[in-house]
Coordinates of C-alpha atoms and ligand atoms in Angstrom, one line a residue:
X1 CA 21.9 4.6 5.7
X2 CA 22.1 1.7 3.9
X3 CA 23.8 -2.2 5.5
X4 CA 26.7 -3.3 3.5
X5 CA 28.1 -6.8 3.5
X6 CA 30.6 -5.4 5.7
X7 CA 28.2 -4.0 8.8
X8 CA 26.7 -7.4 8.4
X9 CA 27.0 -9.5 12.0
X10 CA 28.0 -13.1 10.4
X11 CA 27.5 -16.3 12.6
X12 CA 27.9 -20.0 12.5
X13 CA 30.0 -21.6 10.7
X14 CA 30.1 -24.0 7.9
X15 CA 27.3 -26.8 9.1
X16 CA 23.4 -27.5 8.1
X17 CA 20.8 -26.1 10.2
X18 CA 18.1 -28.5 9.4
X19 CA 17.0 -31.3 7.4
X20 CA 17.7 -32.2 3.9
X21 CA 14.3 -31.4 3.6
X22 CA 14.8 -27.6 4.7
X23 CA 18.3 -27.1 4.6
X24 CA 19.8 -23.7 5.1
X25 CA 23.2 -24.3 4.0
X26 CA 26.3 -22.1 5.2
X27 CA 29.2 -23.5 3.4
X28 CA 32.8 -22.3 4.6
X29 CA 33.3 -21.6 0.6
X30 CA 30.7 -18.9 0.5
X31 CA 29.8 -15.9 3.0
X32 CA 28.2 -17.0 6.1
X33 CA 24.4 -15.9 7.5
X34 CA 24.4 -12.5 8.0
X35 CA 22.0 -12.0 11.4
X36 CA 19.4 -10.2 9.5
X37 CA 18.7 -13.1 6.8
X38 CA 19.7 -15.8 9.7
X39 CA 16.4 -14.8 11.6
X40 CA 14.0 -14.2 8.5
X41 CA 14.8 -17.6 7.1
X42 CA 14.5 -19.1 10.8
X43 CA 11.0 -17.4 10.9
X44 CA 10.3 -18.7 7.6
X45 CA 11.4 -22.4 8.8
X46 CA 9.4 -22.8 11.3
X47 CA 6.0 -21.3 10.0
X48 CA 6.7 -24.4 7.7
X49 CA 6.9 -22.0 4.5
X50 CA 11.0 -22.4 3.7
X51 CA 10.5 -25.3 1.8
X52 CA 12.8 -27.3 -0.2
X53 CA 11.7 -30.3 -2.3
X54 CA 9.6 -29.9 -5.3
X55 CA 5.8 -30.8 -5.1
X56 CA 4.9 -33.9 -7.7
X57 CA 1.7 -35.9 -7.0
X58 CA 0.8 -33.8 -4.0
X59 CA 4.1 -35.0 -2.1
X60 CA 7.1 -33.2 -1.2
X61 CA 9.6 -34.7 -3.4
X62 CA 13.7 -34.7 -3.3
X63 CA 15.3 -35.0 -6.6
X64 CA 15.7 -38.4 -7.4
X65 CA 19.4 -38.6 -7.4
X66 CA 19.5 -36.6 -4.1
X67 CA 21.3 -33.4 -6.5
X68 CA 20.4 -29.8 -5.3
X69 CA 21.2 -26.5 -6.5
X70 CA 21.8 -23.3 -4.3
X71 CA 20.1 -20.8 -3.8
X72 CA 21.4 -17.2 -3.2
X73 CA 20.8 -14.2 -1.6
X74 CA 21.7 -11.6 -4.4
X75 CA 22.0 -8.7 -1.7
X76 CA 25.3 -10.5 0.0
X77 CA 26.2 -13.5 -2.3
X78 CA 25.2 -15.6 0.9
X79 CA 23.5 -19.0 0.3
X80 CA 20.0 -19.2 1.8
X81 CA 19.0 -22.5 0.9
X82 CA 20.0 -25.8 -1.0
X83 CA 17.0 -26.8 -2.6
X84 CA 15.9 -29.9 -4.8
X85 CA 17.6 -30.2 -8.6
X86 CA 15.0 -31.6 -10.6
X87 CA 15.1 -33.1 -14.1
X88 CA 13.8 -35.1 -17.0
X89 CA 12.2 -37.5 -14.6
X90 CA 10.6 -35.7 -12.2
X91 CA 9.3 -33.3 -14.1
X92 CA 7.8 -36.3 -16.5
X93 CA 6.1 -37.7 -13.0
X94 CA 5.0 -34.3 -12.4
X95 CA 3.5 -34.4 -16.0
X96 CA 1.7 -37.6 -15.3
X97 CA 0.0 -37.1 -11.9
X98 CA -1.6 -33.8 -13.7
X99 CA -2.4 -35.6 -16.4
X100 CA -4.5 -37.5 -14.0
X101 CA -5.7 -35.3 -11.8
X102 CA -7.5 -33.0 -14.7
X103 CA -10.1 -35.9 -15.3
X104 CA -11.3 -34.9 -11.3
X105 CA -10.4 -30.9 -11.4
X106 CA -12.0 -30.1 -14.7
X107 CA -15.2 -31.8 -13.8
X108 CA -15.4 -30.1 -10.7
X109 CA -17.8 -27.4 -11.1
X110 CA -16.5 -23.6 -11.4
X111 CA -18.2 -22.8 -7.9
X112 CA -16.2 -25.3 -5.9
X113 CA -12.9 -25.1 -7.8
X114 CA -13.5 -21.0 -7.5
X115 CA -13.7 -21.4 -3.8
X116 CA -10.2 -23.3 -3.3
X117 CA -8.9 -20.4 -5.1
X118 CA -10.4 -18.1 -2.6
X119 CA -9.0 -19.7 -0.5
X120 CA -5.6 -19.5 -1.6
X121 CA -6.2 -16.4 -2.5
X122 CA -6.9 -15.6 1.7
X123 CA -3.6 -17.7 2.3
X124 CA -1.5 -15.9 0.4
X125 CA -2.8 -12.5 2.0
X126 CA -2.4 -14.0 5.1
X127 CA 1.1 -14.8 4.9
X128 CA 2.0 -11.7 2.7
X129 CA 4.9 -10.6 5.4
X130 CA 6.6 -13.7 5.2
X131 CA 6.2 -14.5 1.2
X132 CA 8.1 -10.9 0.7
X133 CA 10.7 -11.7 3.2
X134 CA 11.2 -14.9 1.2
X135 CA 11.2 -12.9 -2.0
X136 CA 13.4 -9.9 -0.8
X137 CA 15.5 -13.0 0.1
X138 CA 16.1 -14.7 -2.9
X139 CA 15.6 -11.9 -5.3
X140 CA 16.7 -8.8 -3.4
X141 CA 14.0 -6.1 -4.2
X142 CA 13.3 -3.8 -1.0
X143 CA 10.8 -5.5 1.4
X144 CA 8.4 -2.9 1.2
X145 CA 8.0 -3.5 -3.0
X146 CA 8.1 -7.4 -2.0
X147 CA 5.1 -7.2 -0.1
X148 CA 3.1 -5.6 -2.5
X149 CA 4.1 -8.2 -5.1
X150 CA 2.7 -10.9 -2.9
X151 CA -0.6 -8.4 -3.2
X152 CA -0.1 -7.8 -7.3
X153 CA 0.4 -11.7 -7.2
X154 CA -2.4 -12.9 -5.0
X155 CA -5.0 -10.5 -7.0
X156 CA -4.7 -12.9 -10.2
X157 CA -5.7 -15.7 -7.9
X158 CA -8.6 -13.8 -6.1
X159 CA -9.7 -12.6 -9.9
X160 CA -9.5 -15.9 -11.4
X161 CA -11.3 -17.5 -8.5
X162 CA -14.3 -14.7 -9.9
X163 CA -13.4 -15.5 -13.5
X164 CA -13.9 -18.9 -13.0
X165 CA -17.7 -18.8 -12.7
X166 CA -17.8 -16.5 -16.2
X167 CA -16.9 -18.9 -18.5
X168 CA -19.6 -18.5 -20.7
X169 CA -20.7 -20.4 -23.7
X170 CA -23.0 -19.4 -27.0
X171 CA -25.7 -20.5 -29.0
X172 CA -25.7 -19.8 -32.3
X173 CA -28.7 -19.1 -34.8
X174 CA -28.5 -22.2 -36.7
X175 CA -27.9 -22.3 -40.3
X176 CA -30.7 -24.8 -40.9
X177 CA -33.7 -25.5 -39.0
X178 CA -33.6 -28.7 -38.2
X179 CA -30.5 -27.9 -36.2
X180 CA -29.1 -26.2 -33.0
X181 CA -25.3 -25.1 -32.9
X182 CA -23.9 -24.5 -29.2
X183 CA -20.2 -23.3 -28.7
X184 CA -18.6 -24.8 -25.4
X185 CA -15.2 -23.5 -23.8
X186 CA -13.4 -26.4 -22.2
X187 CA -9.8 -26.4 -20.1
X188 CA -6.9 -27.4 -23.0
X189 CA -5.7 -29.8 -20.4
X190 CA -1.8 -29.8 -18.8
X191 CA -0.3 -27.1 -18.4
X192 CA 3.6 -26.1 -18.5
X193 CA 4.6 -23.0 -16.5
X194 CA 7.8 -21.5 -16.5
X195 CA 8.4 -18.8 -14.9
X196 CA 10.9 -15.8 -14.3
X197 CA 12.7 -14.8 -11.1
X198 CA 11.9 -10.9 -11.7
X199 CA 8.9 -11.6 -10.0
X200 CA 8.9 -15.0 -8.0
X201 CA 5.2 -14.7 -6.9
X202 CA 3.3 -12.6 -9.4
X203 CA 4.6 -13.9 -12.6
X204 CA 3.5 -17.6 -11.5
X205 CA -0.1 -16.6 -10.0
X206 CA -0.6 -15.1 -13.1
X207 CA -0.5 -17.9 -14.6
X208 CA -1.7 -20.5 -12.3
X209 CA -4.7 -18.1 -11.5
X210 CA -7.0 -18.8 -15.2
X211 CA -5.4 -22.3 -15.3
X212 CA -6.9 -23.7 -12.1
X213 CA -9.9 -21.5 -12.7
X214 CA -10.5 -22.6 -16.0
X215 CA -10.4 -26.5 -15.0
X216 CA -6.8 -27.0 -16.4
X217 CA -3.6 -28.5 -14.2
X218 CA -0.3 -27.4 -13.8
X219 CA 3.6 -28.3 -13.7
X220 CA 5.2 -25.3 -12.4
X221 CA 9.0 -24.3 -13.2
X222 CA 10.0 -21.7 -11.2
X223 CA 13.1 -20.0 -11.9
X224 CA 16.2 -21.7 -10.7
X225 CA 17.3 -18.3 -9.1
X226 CA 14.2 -17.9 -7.2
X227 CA 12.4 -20.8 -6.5
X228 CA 11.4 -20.6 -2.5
X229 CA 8.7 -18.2 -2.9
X230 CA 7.1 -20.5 -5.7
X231 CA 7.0 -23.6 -3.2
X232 CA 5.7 -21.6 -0.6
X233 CA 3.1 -20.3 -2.7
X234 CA 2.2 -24.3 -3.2
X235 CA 2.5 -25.1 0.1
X236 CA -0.2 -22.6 0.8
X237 CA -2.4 -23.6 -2.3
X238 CA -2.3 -27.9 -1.1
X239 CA -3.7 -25.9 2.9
X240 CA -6.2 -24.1 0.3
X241 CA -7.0 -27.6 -0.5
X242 CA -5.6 -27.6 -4.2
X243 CA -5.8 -31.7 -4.9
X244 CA -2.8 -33.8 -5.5
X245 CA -1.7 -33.2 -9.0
X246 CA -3.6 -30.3 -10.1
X247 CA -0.4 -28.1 -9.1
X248 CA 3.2 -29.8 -9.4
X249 CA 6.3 -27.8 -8.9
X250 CA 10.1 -28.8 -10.4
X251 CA 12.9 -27.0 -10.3
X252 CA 16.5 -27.6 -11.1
X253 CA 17.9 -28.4 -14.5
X254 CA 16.2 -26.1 -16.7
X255 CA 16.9 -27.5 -20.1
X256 CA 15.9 -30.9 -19.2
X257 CA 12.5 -29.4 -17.7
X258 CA 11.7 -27.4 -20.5
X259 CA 12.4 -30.5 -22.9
X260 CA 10.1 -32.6 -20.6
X261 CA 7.3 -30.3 -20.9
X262 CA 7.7 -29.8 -24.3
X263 CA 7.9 -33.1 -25.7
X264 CA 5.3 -34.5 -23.6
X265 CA 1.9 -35.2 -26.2
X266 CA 0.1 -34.5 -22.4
X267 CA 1.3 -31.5 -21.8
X268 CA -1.3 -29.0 -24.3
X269 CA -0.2 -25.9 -23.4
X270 CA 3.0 -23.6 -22.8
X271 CA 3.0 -20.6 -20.6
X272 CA 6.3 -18.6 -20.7
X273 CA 7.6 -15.4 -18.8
X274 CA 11.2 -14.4 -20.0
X275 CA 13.7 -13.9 -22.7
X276 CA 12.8 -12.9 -26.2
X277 CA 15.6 -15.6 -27.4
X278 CA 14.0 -18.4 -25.1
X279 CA 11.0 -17.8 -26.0
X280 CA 11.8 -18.3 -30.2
X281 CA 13.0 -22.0 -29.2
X282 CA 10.3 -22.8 -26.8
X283 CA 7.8 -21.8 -29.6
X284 CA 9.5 -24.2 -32.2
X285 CA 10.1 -26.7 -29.8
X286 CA 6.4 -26.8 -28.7
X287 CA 5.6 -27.4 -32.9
X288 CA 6.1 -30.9 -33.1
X289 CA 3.0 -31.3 -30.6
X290 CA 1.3 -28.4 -31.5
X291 CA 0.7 -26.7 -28.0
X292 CA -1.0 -23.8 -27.5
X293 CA 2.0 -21.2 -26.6
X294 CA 1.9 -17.7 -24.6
X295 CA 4.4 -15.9 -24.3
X296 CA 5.4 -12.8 -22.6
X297 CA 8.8 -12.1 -23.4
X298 CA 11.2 -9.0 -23.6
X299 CA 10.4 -4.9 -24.2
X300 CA 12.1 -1.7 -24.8
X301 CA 9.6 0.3 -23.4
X302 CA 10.3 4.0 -24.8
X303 CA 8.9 6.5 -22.5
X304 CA 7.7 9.6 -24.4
X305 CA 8.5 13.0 -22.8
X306 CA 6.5 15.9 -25.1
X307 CA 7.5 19.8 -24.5
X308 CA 3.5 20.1 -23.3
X309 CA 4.1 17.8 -20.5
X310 CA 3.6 18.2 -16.8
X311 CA 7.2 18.2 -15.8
X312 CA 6.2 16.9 -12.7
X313 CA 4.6 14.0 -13.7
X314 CA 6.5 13.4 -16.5
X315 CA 9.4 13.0 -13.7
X316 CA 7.4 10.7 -11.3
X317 CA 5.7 8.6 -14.1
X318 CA 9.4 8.0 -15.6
X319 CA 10.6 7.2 -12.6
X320 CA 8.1 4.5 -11.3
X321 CA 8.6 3.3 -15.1
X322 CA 12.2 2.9 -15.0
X323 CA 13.5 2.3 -11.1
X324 CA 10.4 -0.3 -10.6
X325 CA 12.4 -3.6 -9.2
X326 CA 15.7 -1.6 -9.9
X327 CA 15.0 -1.9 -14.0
X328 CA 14.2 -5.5 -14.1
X329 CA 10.9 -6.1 -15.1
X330 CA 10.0 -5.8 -18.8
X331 CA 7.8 -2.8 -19.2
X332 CA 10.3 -1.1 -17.8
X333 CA 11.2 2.1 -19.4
X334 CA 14.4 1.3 -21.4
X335 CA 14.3 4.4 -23.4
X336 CA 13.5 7.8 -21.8
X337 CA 12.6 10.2 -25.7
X338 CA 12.6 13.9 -24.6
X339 CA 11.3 16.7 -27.0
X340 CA 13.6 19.4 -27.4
X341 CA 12.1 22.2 -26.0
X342 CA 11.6 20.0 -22.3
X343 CA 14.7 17.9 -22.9
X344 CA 17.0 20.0 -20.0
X345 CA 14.9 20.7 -17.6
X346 CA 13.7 17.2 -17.8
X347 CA 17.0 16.1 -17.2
X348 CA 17.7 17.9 -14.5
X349 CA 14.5 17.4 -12.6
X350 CA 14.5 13.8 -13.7
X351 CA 18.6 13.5 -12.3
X352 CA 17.4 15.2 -8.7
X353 CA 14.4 12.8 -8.3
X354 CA 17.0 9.9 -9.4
X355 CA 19.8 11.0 -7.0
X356 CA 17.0 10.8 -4.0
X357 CA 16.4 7.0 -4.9
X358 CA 18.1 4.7 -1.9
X359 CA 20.4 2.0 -2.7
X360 CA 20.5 -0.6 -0.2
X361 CA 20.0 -4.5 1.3
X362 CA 15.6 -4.6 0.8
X363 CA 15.4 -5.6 4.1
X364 CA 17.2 -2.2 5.0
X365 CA 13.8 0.0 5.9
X366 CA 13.6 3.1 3.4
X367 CA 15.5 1.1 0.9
X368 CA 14.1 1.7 -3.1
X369 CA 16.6 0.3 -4.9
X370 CA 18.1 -3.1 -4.0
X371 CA 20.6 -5.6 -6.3
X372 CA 20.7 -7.0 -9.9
X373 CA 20.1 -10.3 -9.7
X374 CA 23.8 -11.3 -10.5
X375 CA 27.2 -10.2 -11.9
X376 CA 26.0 -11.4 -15.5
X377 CA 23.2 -8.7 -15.0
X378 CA 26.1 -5.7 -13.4
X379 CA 28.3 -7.0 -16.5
X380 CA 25.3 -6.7 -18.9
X381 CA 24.5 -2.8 -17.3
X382 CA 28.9 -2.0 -17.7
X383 CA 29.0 -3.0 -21.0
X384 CA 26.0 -0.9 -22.4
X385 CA 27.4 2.2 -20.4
X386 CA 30.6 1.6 -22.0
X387 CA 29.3 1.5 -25.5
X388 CA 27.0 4.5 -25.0
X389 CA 30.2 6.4 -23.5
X390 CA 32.1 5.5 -26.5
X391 CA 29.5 6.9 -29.2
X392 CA 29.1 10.1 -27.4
X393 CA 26.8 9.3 -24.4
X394 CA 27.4 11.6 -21.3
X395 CA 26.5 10.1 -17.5
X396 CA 25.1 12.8 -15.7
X397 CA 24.5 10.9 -12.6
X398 CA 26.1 7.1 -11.2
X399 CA 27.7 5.2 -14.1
X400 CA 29.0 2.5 -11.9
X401 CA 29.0 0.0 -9.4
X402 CA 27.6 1.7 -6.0
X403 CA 30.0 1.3 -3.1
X404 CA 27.9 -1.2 -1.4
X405 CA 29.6 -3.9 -4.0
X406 CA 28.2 -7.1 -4.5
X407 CA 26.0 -6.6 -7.7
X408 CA 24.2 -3.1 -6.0
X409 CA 24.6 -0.2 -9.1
X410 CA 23.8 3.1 -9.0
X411 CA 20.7 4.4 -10.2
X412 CA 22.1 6.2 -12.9
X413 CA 20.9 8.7 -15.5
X414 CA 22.9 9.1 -19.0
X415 CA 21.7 11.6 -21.9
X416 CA 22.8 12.2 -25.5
X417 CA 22.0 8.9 -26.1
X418 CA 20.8 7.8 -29.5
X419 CA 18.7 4.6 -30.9
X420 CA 21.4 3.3 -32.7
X421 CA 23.4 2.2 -29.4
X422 CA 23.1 -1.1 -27.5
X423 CA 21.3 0.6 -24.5
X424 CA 18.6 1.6 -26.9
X425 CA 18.1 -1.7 -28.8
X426 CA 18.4 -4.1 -26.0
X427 CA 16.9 -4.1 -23.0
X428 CA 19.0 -3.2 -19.6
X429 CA 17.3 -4.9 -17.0
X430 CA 19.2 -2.3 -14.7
X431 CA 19.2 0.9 -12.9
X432 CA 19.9 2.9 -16.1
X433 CA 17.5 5.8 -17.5
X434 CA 19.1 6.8 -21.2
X435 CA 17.5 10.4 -22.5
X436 CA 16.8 10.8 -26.2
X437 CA 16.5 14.0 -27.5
X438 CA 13.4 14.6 -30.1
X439 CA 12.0 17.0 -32.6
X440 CA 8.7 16.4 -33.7
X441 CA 5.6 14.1 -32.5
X442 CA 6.5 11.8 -35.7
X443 CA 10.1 11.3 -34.7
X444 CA 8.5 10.1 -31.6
X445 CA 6.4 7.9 -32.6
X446 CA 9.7 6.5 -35.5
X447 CA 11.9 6.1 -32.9
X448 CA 9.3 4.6 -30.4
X449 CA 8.6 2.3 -33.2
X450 CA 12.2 1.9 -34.0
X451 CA 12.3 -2.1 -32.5
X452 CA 11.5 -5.3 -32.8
X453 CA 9.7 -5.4 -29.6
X454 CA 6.1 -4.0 -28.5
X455 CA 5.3 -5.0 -25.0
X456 CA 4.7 -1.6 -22.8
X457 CA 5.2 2.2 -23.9
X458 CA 4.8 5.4 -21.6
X459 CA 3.7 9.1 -23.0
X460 CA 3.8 12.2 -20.9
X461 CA 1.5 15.2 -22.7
X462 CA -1.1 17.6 -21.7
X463 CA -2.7 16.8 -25.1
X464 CA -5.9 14.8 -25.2
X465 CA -5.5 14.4 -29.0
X466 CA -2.1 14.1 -29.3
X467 CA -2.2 11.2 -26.5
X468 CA -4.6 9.6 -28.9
X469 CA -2.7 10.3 -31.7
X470 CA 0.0 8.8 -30.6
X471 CA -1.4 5.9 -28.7
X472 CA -2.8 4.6 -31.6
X473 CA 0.2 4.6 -33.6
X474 CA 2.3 3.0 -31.1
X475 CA 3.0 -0.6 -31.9
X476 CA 2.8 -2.1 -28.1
X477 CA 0.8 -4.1 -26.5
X478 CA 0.6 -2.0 -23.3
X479 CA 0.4 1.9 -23.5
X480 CA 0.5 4.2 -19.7
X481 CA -0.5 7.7 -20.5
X482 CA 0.7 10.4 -17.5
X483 CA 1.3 7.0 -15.6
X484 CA 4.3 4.7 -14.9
X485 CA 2.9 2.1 -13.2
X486 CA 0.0 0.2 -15.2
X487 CA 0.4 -2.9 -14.7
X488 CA -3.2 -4.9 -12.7
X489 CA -5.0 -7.9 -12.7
X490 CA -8.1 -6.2 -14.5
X491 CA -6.2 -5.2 -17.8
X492 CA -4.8 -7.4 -20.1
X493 CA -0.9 -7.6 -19.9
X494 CA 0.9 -8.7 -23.5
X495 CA 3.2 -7.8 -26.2
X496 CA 3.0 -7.3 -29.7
X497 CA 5.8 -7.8 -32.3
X498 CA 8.5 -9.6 -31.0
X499 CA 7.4 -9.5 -27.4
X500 CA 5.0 -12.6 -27.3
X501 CA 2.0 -14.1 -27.7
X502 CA -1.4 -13.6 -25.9
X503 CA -2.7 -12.2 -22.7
X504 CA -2.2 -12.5 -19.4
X505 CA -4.8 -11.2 -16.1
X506 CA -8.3 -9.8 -17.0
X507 CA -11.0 -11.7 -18.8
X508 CA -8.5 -12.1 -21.8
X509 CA -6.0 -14.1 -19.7
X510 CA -8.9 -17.1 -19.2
X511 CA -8.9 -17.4 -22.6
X512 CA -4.9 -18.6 -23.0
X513 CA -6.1 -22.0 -20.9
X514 CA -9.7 -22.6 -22.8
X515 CA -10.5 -24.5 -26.1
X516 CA -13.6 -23.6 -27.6
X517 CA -15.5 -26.6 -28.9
X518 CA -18.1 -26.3 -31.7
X519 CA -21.6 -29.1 -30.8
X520 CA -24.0 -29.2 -34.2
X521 CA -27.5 -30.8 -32.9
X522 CA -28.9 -32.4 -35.5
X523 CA -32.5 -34.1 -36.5
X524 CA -33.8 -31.4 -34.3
X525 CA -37.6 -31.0 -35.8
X526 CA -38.4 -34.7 -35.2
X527 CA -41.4 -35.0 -32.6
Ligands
SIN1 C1 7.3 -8.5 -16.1 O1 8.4 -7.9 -15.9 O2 7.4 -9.4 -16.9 C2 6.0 -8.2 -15.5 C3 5.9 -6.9 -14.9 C4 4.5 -6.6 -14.4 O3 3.6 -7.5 -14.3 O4 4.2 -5.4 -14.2

């Protein structure tokens, strides 16, 4: 049974609970509190983590003009909080106080700046109940998936509080006697975060984690859409004992954020989580000061289905790949390729295990599926079904919007679906698995191959060569074999193509926020 809008007990009226400073808003224009996100953001008050302001300098900050935004709760449309809209000039204060706080935090040495990490790290554990209530809040995924984003997210932080202590030079055989060549890695300085609201926690640990380590600072953006867990997540790292500075958090107007961080000549570095098309201007616009960029941007993860697969795994792997945060993350499977002699059954097993899946408000317990994000995102999901319908397409199970209203869809399954439709070349970000049908383990691989983007792919075969066959000629970054769910802080997450730049997590992911300097000693042989 799942909680509609409807079986929702509203109270209160149109008033402010609290202060500016932690305002939970109900406006008579928009739906009221329902009881159960009422008492989850009152328990989140008063354990001091609902926080509001952004963080410059190591002070809680309004915006300067006193602006906010709103922030929902995609599950009901309710507002859950007004919270500080930042621009231009906060975020070039926010710039300037970690400016100055990297002379103190990168001279610090990786022992003590790897134990306020730990520390953090031990917060955020701490606290993991209440940082997934806040995310299931703002973001909608079930509770239960929530919670073990606040573990996928604190494990970059405990990792990078290890890493730190690794960051390991050379020394070179000289070239000449007389000399001695060294190579040094050094922090590259500022850092500018922005950040997704697919994952409110994980996707800004992830990059936090190797800055902090390595000895750079931050300015956080979190998304607009989800920005409480981020400033709880800073709230917690100033009790780890994070100086003033080294972490900043702005929110608000986006644009005038990004343009602040990229214009800045102190800001060295660009970290980026999100849209393939945001990512193309963020790269140009960090050119002018030639910043280091990452960027982790969009997929159309094609999950490969051969005849020699265990159907059973093939099913479950899929699955995990596809219905994982209800479609939006971006190594989702967007493309489900089925070979021929598999393709029905799979579809039929694959359409049970789908029709099992629970649609429902996260903090609903057995809930697996919760909201899109927003009507855009519902719209978005409508219009590829439509256009898949019209070339021939056939929905075998959902195909709409699920009862429930708001922006809950059903988990929905749709075959005869080809490459050349808009499902196929775009990414859905939604509850929809499409089935290709397949000949051969070439066509596989053509049509895997078949986009401009390379961030995560799936293959389901009982094969050892052909799984090595055909992970090697995959062009993606990111390659689960039997296995839907890959993602860790060991391995190194990252695209190829047109899905980004660089690494994130593991070893790799220190080296996005380190410069490697080059030291000649000269005159060595003198006595
Ligand atoms: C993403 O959707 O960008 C990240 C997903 C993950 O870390 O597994």
């Amino acid at each position: 049974m799942v909680i509609g809008a409807a079986a929702r007990v509203a109270i209160g009226g149109c008033r402010k609970l609290v202060s500016s400073h932690t305002s939970l808003l109900v406006s008579s224009q928009c739906r009221q509190m329902s009881m159960d996100a009422q008492s989850v953001s009152e328990k989140l008050r008063s354990s001091g983590l609902l926080r509001t302001q952004g963080l410059i300098g190591g002070k809680w900050i309004d915006s300067y003009d006193n602006k906010t935004i709103k922030v929902n709760n995609p599950a009901t449309g309710e507002i859950i909080a007004d919270v500080a809209c930042m621009g231009t000039k906060e975020t070039n204060d926010a710039i300037a106080s970690s400016y100055e706080a990297f002379t103190s935090w990168s001279r610090l040495t990786a022992g003590e700046r790897s134990k306020i990490l730990r520390r953090w790290y031990d917060l955020l554990i701490a606290h993991k109940e209440e940082l997934g209530q806040l995310i299931t809040l703002e973001q909608g995924k079930p509770l239960k998936e929530a919670i073990g984003e606040v573990a996928y997210g604190a494990s970059f932080i405990e990792y990078y509080a290890e890493e730190a202590k690794r960051v390991y030079g050379d020394i070179i055989p000289p070239n000449l006697s007389d000399r001695r060549l060294l190579v040094l890695k050094q922090p590259v300085g500022v850092v500018g975060a922005i950040a997704p609201w697919n994952f409110p926690l994980a996707m800004i640990t992830r990059k936090v984690g190797p800055a902090l380590a390595s000895g750079c600072t931050v300015v956080v953006k979190p998304s607009e859409l989800t920005p409480l867990t981020a400033l709880a997540a800073a709230e917690l790292a100033l009790q780890a004992g994070v100086p003033p500075g080294a972490l900043n958090v702005v929110m608000g107007n986006a644009p005038e954020i990004g343009d602040a961080l990229l214009s800045s000549r102190q800001v060295r570095k660009i970290t980026f989580t999100g849209s393939t098309a945001v990512g193309k201007k963020l790269m140009a616009a960090a050119a002018p000061t030639v910043k280091k960029v990452s960027l982790e941007l969009g997929g159309n993860a094609p999950s490969i289905v051969f005849d020699d697969a265990d159907l059973d795994v093939a099913v479950k792997g899929t699955l995990a790949a596809k219905f994982r945060n209800s479609g939006q993350t971006c190594v989702c499977a967007n493309r489900v390729l089925v070979q021929d002699g598999i393709y029905d059954k799979f579809a039929e097993a694959f359409s049970e295990a789908v029709q099992k899946l629970e649609v429902g408000d996260g903090f609903k317990e057995g809930t697996t599926q919760g909201p899109l994000i927003n009507d855009a995102a519902v719209q978005k999901v409508e219009s590829f079904i439509q256009d898949a319908v019209s070339k021939g397409a056939k929905i075998i199970l959902g195909g709409k919007r699920h009862s429930l209203g708001s922006t809950f869809y059903e988990p929905t399954v749709i075959r005869d679906v080809s490459n050349d439709m808009l499902m196929s070349k775009e990414e859905i970000f939604g509850p929809v698995a499409p089935l290709i049908r397949f000949k051969t383990e070439e066509d596989a691989i053509r049509l895997a191959n078949d986009t401009i983007a390379g961030l995560a792919a799936y293959i389901f075969t009982n094969s050892v060569q052909r799984s090595w066959r055909v992970f090697e000629a995959l062009e993606y970054g990111l390659v689960g074999v039997n296995e839907g769910l890959i993602s860790t802080e060991v391995a190194p997450f990252g695209g190829v193509k047109q899905s980004g730049l660089g690494r994130e997590g593991s070893k790799y992911g220190m080296d996005e926020y380190l410069e490697i300097k080059y030291v000649c000693l000269g005159d060595m042989n003198r006595h």
